[in-house]
């Protein structure tokens, strides 16, 4: 069932984060709670030295005793004829604030940029089940990935995070990418 998540202000000009997400992903018998989804442009990861147009990162965590264990599942975005429905819902919410903050404005900003981790839009309807089906079900991504031990790329930059990078990119239209 869809639920309300919250779009928060960017840490960097090229990233937006959706928080208050619900759901778990079991990895090696450990249930990992979904925390947020971040959209980066361009992608943070590169394959054979090449970046993709964008990247979705789904951040998860679990508690093991007194330790926190992190997992980030990433999916590349590549220009195409369609945009995944779950992503379209989020991007429609972004359209609502797209012109309130322009990090590329000449001679400064006409508005104060949103503060990182502050709410910038009313809640966004999000479906974890639809997102999982759209990302993992696309091109056999559930079995076609790369993995490594890395870190978070935003504060607190926690190390020892398992990173899973799906090989098959998701399609996004040029219009949606232009946001």
mmCIF file of C-alpha atoms in Angstrom:
data_model
loop_
_atom_site.group_PDB
_atom_site.id
_atom_site.type_symbol
_atom_site.label_atom_id
_atom_site.label_comp_id
_atom_site.label_asym_id
_atom_site.label_seq_id
_atom_site.Cartn_x
_atom_site.Cartn_y
_atom_site.Cartn_z
ATOM 1 C CA UNK A 1 0.000 0.000 0.000
ATOM 2 C CA UNK A 2 1.240 3.532 -0.727
ATOM 3 C CA UNK A 3 2.160 5.646 2.299
ATOM 4 C CA UNK A 4 3.424 9.171 2.921
ATOM 5 C CA UNK A 5 7.156 9.783 2.715
ATOM 6 C CA UNK A 6 8.877 13.179 2.995
ATOM 7 C CA UNK A 7 11.031 14.935 0.402
ATOM 8 C CA UNK A 8 13.854 16.792 2.185
ATOM 9 C CA UNK A 9 16.238 19.549 1.188
ATOM 10 C CA UNK A 10 19.392 18.696 -0.739
ATOM 11 C CA UNK A 11 22.808 18.240 0.810
ATOM 12 C CA UNK A 12 24.318 18.836 -2.621
ATOM 13 C CA UNK A 13 22.837 20.592 -5.651
ATOM 14 C CA UNK A 14 22.671 17.280 -7.524
ATOM 15 C CA UNK A 15 20.834 15.131 -4.967
ATOM 16 C CA UNK A 16 17.343 14.846 -3.474
ATOM 17 C CA UNK A 17 16.317 12.518 -0.670
ATOM 18 C CA UNK A 18 12.989 10.914 0.200
ATOM 19 C CA UNK A 19 12.784 9.889 3.890
ATOM 20 C CA UNK A 20 10.374 8.140 6.249
ATOM 21 C CA UNK A 21 10.321 5.097 3.963
ATOM 22 C CA UNK A 22 8.891 1.790 5.118
ATOM 23 C CA UNK A 23 9.934 -1.767 4.381
ATOM 24 C CA UNK A 24 12.692 -4.279 4.938
ATOM 25 C CA UNK A 25 15.093 -6.250 2.778
ATOM 26 C CA UNK A 26 16.560 -9.458 4.183
ATOM 27 C CA UNK A 27 20.248 -9.941 3.392
ATOM 28 C CA UNK A 28 22.101 -13.000 4.711
ATOM 29 C CA UNK A 29 19.242 -13.596 7.147
ATOM 30 C CA UNK A 30 19.398 -10.047 8.554
ATOM 31 C CA UNK A 31 16.321 -7.826 8.071
ATOM 32 C CA UNK A 32 17.535 -4.419 6.869
ATOM 33 C CA UNK A 33 15.110 -1.506 7.412
ATOM 34 C CA UNK A 34 14.682 0.883 4.462
ATOM 35 C CA UNK A 35 15.578 4.433 5.592
ATOM 36 C CA UNK A 36 15.609 6.630 2.494
ATOM 37 C CA UNK A 37 15.991 6.924 -1.257
ATOM 38 C CA UNK A 38 18.356 9.478 -2.779
ATOM 39 C CA UNK A 39 18.406 10.538 -6.430
ATOM 40 C CA UNK A 40 21.867 11.643 -7.649
ATOM 41 C CA UNK A 41 22.722 13.269 -10.981
ATOM 42 C CA UNK A 42 25.039 12.186 -12.453
ATOM 43 C CA UNK A 43 25.608 8.743 -10.968
ATOM 44 C CA UNK A 44 28.076 8.421 -8.111
ATOM 45 C CA UNK A 45 29.303 5.068 -9.418
ATOM 46 C CA UNK A 46 31.028 4.553 -12.750
ATOM 47 C CA UNK A 47 31.261 1.437 -14.900
ATOM 48 C CA UNK A 48 34.394 1.154 -17.066
ATOM 49 C CA UNK A 49 35.052 4.822 -16.248
ATOM 50 C CA UNK A 50 31.656 6.013 -17.512
ATOM 51 C CA UNK A 51 28.991 7.703 -15.378
ATOM 52 C CA UNK A 52 25.267 7.252 -15.985
ATOM 53 C CA UNK A 53 22.792 10.134 -16.146
ATOM 54 C CA UNK A 54 21.670 9.423 -12.596
ATOM 55 C CA UNK A 55 21.549 6.943 -9.770
ATOM 56 C CA UNK A 56 18.965 5.938 -7.167
ATOM 57 C CA UNK A 57 20.297 4.873 -3.792
ATOM 58 C CA UNK A 58 18.100 2.962 -1.361
ATOM 59 C CA UNK A 59 19.699 3.136 2.121
ATOM 60 C CA UNK A 60 18.963 0.417 4.674
ATOM 61 C CA UNK A 61 20.160 -0.297 8.208
ATOM 62 C CA UNK A 62 19.863 -2.918 10.915
ATOM 63 C CA UNK A 63 20.968 -3.240 14.514
ATOM 64 C CA UNK A 64 23.252 -6.113 15.470
ATOM 65 C CA UNK A 65 23.770 -5.914 19.194
ATOM 66 C CA UNK A 66 24.941 -2.345 19.841
ATOM 67 C CA UNK A 67 26.231 -1.914 16.265
ATOM 68 C CA UNK A 68 24.415 -0.484 13.262
ATOM 69 C CA UNK A 69 24.915 -2.277 9.949
ATOM 70 C CA UNK A 70 24.354 -0.398 6.684
ATOM 71 C CA UNK A 71 23.338 -1.494 3.190
ATOM 72 C CA UNK A 72 22.855 0.691 0.105
ATOM 73 C CA UNK A 73 21.267 -0.677 -3.077
ATOM 74 C CA UNK A 74 21.953 1.504 -6.133
ATOM 75 C CA UNK A 75 20.247 1.551 -9.529
ATOM 76 C CA UNK A 76 21.538 3.597 -12.466
ATOM 77 C CA UNK A 77 19.298 5.932 -14.484
ATOM 78 C CA UNK A 78 19.683 6.147 -18.250
ATOM 79 C CA UNK A 79 17.718 8.293 -20.717
ATOM 80 C CA UNK A 80 14.933 6.388 -22.462
ATOM 81 C CA UNK A 81 11.349 6.513 -23.695
ATOM 82 C CA UNK A 82 9.670 5.941 -20.313
ATOM 83 C CA UNK A 83 10.103 6.575 -16.601
ATOM 84 C CA UNK A 84 9.335 3.890 -14.027
ATOM 85 C CA UNK A 85 5.921 4.596 -12.407
ATOM 86 C CA UNK A 86 7.285 4.606 -8.833
ATOM 87 C CA UNK A 87 9.920 7.155 -9.855
ATOM 88 C CA UNK A 88 7.352 9.247 -11.733
ATOM 89 C CA UNK A 89 5.399 9.746 -8.475
ATOM 90 C CA UNK A 90 8.488 11.119 -6.726
ATOM 91 C CA UNK A 91 9.462 13.308 -9.672
ATOM 92 C CA UNK A 92 5.959 14.788 -9.822
ATOM 93 C CA UNK A 93 6.461 15.929 -6.222
ATOM 94 C CA UNK A 94 9.857 17.408 -7.161
ATOM 95 C CA UNK A 95 8.178 19.429 -9.916
ATOM 96 C CA UNK A 96 6.254 21.229 -7.194
ATOM 97 C CA UNK A 97 9.379 22.847 -5.801
ATOM 98 C CA UNK A 98 11.746 22.712 -8.796
ATOM 99 C CA UNK A 99 11.818 26.474 -9.312
ATOM 100 C CA UNK A 100 12.118 27.512 -5.667
ATOM 101 C CA UNK A 101 15.856 26.749 -5.604
ATOM 102 C CA UNK A 102 18.228 27.130 -8.530
ATOM 103 C CA UNK A 103 21.824 26.236 -7.580
ATOM 104 C CA UNK A 104 23.024 27.442 -10.996
ATOM 105 C CA UNK A 105 21.557 30.952 -10.738
ATOM 106 C CA UNK A 106 23.894 33.698 -11.908
ATOM 107 C CA UNK A 107 24.827 36.349 -9.308
ATOM 108 C CA UNK A 108 23.487 34.357 -6.374
ATOM 109 C CA UNK A 109 20.136 32.974 -5.427
ATOM 110 C CA UNK A 110 16.849 34.792 -5.320
ATOM 111 C CA UNK A 111 15.764 32.396 -2.545
ATOM 112 C CA UNK A 112 17.503 30.754 0.364
ATOM 113 C CA UNK A 113 18.128 27.110 -0.561
ATOM 114 C CA UNK A 114 16.313 24.502 1.512
ATOM 115 C CA UNK A 115 18.288 23.377 4.549
ATOM 116 C CA UNK A 116 19.612 19.809 4.375
ATOM 117 C CA UNK A 117 17.195 17.379 6.026
ATOM 118 C CA UNK A 118 14.435 19.998 6.309
ATOM 119 C CA UNK A 119 11.037 19.314 4.794
ATOM 120 C CA UNK A 120 10.616 21.120 1.480
ATOM 121 C CA UNK A 121 7.341 19.676 0.288
ATOM 122 C CA UNK A 122 4.259 18.071 1.807
ATOM 123 C CA UNK A 123 4.475 14.285 2.071
ATOM 124 C CA UNK A 124 4.922 12.280 -1.135
ATOM 125 C CA UNK A 125 2.935 9.092 -1.731
ATOM 126 C CA UNK A 126 5.393 6.199 -2.070
ATOM 127 C CA UNK A 127 5.032 2.429 -2.428
ATOM 128 C CA UNK A 128 8.019 0.347 -1.359
ATOM 129 C CA UNK A 129 6.503 -2.694 -3.059
ATOM 130 C CA UNK A 130 6.124 -0.821 -6.363
ATOM 131 C CA UNK A 131 9.678 0.562 -6.090
ATOM 132 C CA UNK A 132 11.143 -2.882 -5.354
ATOM 133 C CA UNK A 133 9.290 -4.386 -8.313
ATOM 134 C CA UNK A 134 10.358 -1.512 -10.576
ATOM 135 C CA UNK A 135 14.018 -1.709 -9.585
ATOM 136 C CA UNK A 136 14.699 -5.369 -8.815
ATOM 137 C CA UNK A 137 12.291 -6.757 -11.397
ATOM 138 C CA UNK A 138 13.790 -4.685 -14.222
ATOM 139 C CA UNK A 139 16.132 -6.628 -16.493
ATOM 140 C CA UNK A 140 16.693 -9.360 -13.939
ATOM 141 C CA UNK A 141 18.442 -6.919 -11.585
ATOM 142 C CA UNK A 142 17.671 -9.146 -8.569
ATOM 143 C CA UNK A 143 20.432 -11.480 -9.816
ATOM 144 C CA UNK A 144 22.615 -9.085 -11.825
ATOM 145 C CA UNK A 145 24.658 -6.840 -9.559
ATOM 146 C CA UNK A 146 28.083 -5.862 -8.220
ATOM 147 C CA UNK A 147 28.832 -5.601 -4.484
ATOM 148 C CA UNK A 148 31.605 -4.158 -2.330
ATOM 149 C CA UNK A 149 32.292 -2.818 1.177
ATOM 150 C CA UNK A 150 32.118 0.964 1.092
ATOM 151 C CA UNK A 151 30.700 3.908 3.010
ATOM 152 C CA UNK A 152 27.831 6.357 3.013
ATOM 153 C CA UNK A 153 28.480 9.352 0.758
ATOM 154 C CA UNK A 154 26.598 11.835 2.962
ATOM 155 C CA UNK A 155 27.149 12.685 6.626
ATOM 156 C CA UNK A 156 27.928 10.864 8.825
ATOM 157 C CA UNK A 157 29.853 9.023 6.023
ATOM 158 C CA UNK A 158 29.697 5.743 7.931
ATOM 159 C CA UNK A 159 32.223 3.160 6.763
ATOM 160 C CA UNK A 160 31.730 -0.600 6.487
ATOM 161 C CA UNK A 161 28.493 -0.253 4.526
ATOM 162 C CA UNK A 162 27.647 -3.026 2.064
ATOM 163 C CA UNK A 163 27.065 -1.476 -1.368
ATOM 164 C CA UNK A 164 25.049 -3.340 -4.009
ATOM 165 C CA UNK A 165 25.080 -1.767 -7.478
ATOM 166 C CA UNK A 166 22.566 -3.153 -9.956
ATOM 167 C CA UNK A 167 23.962 -3.583 -13.464
ATOM 168 C CA UNK A 168 20.828 -2.919 -15.536
ATOM 169 C CA UNK A 169 19.934 0.808 -15.606
ATOM 170 C CA UNK A 170 16.383 2.085 -15.203
ATOM 171 C CA UNK A 171 14.906 4.263 -17.908
ATOM 172 C CA UNK A 172 14.044 7.916 -17.314
ATOM 173 C CA UNK A 173 12.673 10.321 -19.922
ATOM 174 C CA UNK A 174 14.629 13.439 -20.884
ATOM 175 C CA UNK A 175 11.759 15.578 -19.514
ATOM 176 C CA UNK A 176 11.899 13.883 -16.104
ATOM 177 C CA UNK A 177 15.679 13.955 -16.035
ATOM 178 C CA UNK A 178 15.683 17.708 -16.744
ATOM 179 C CA UNK A 179 14.241 18.338 -13.284
#
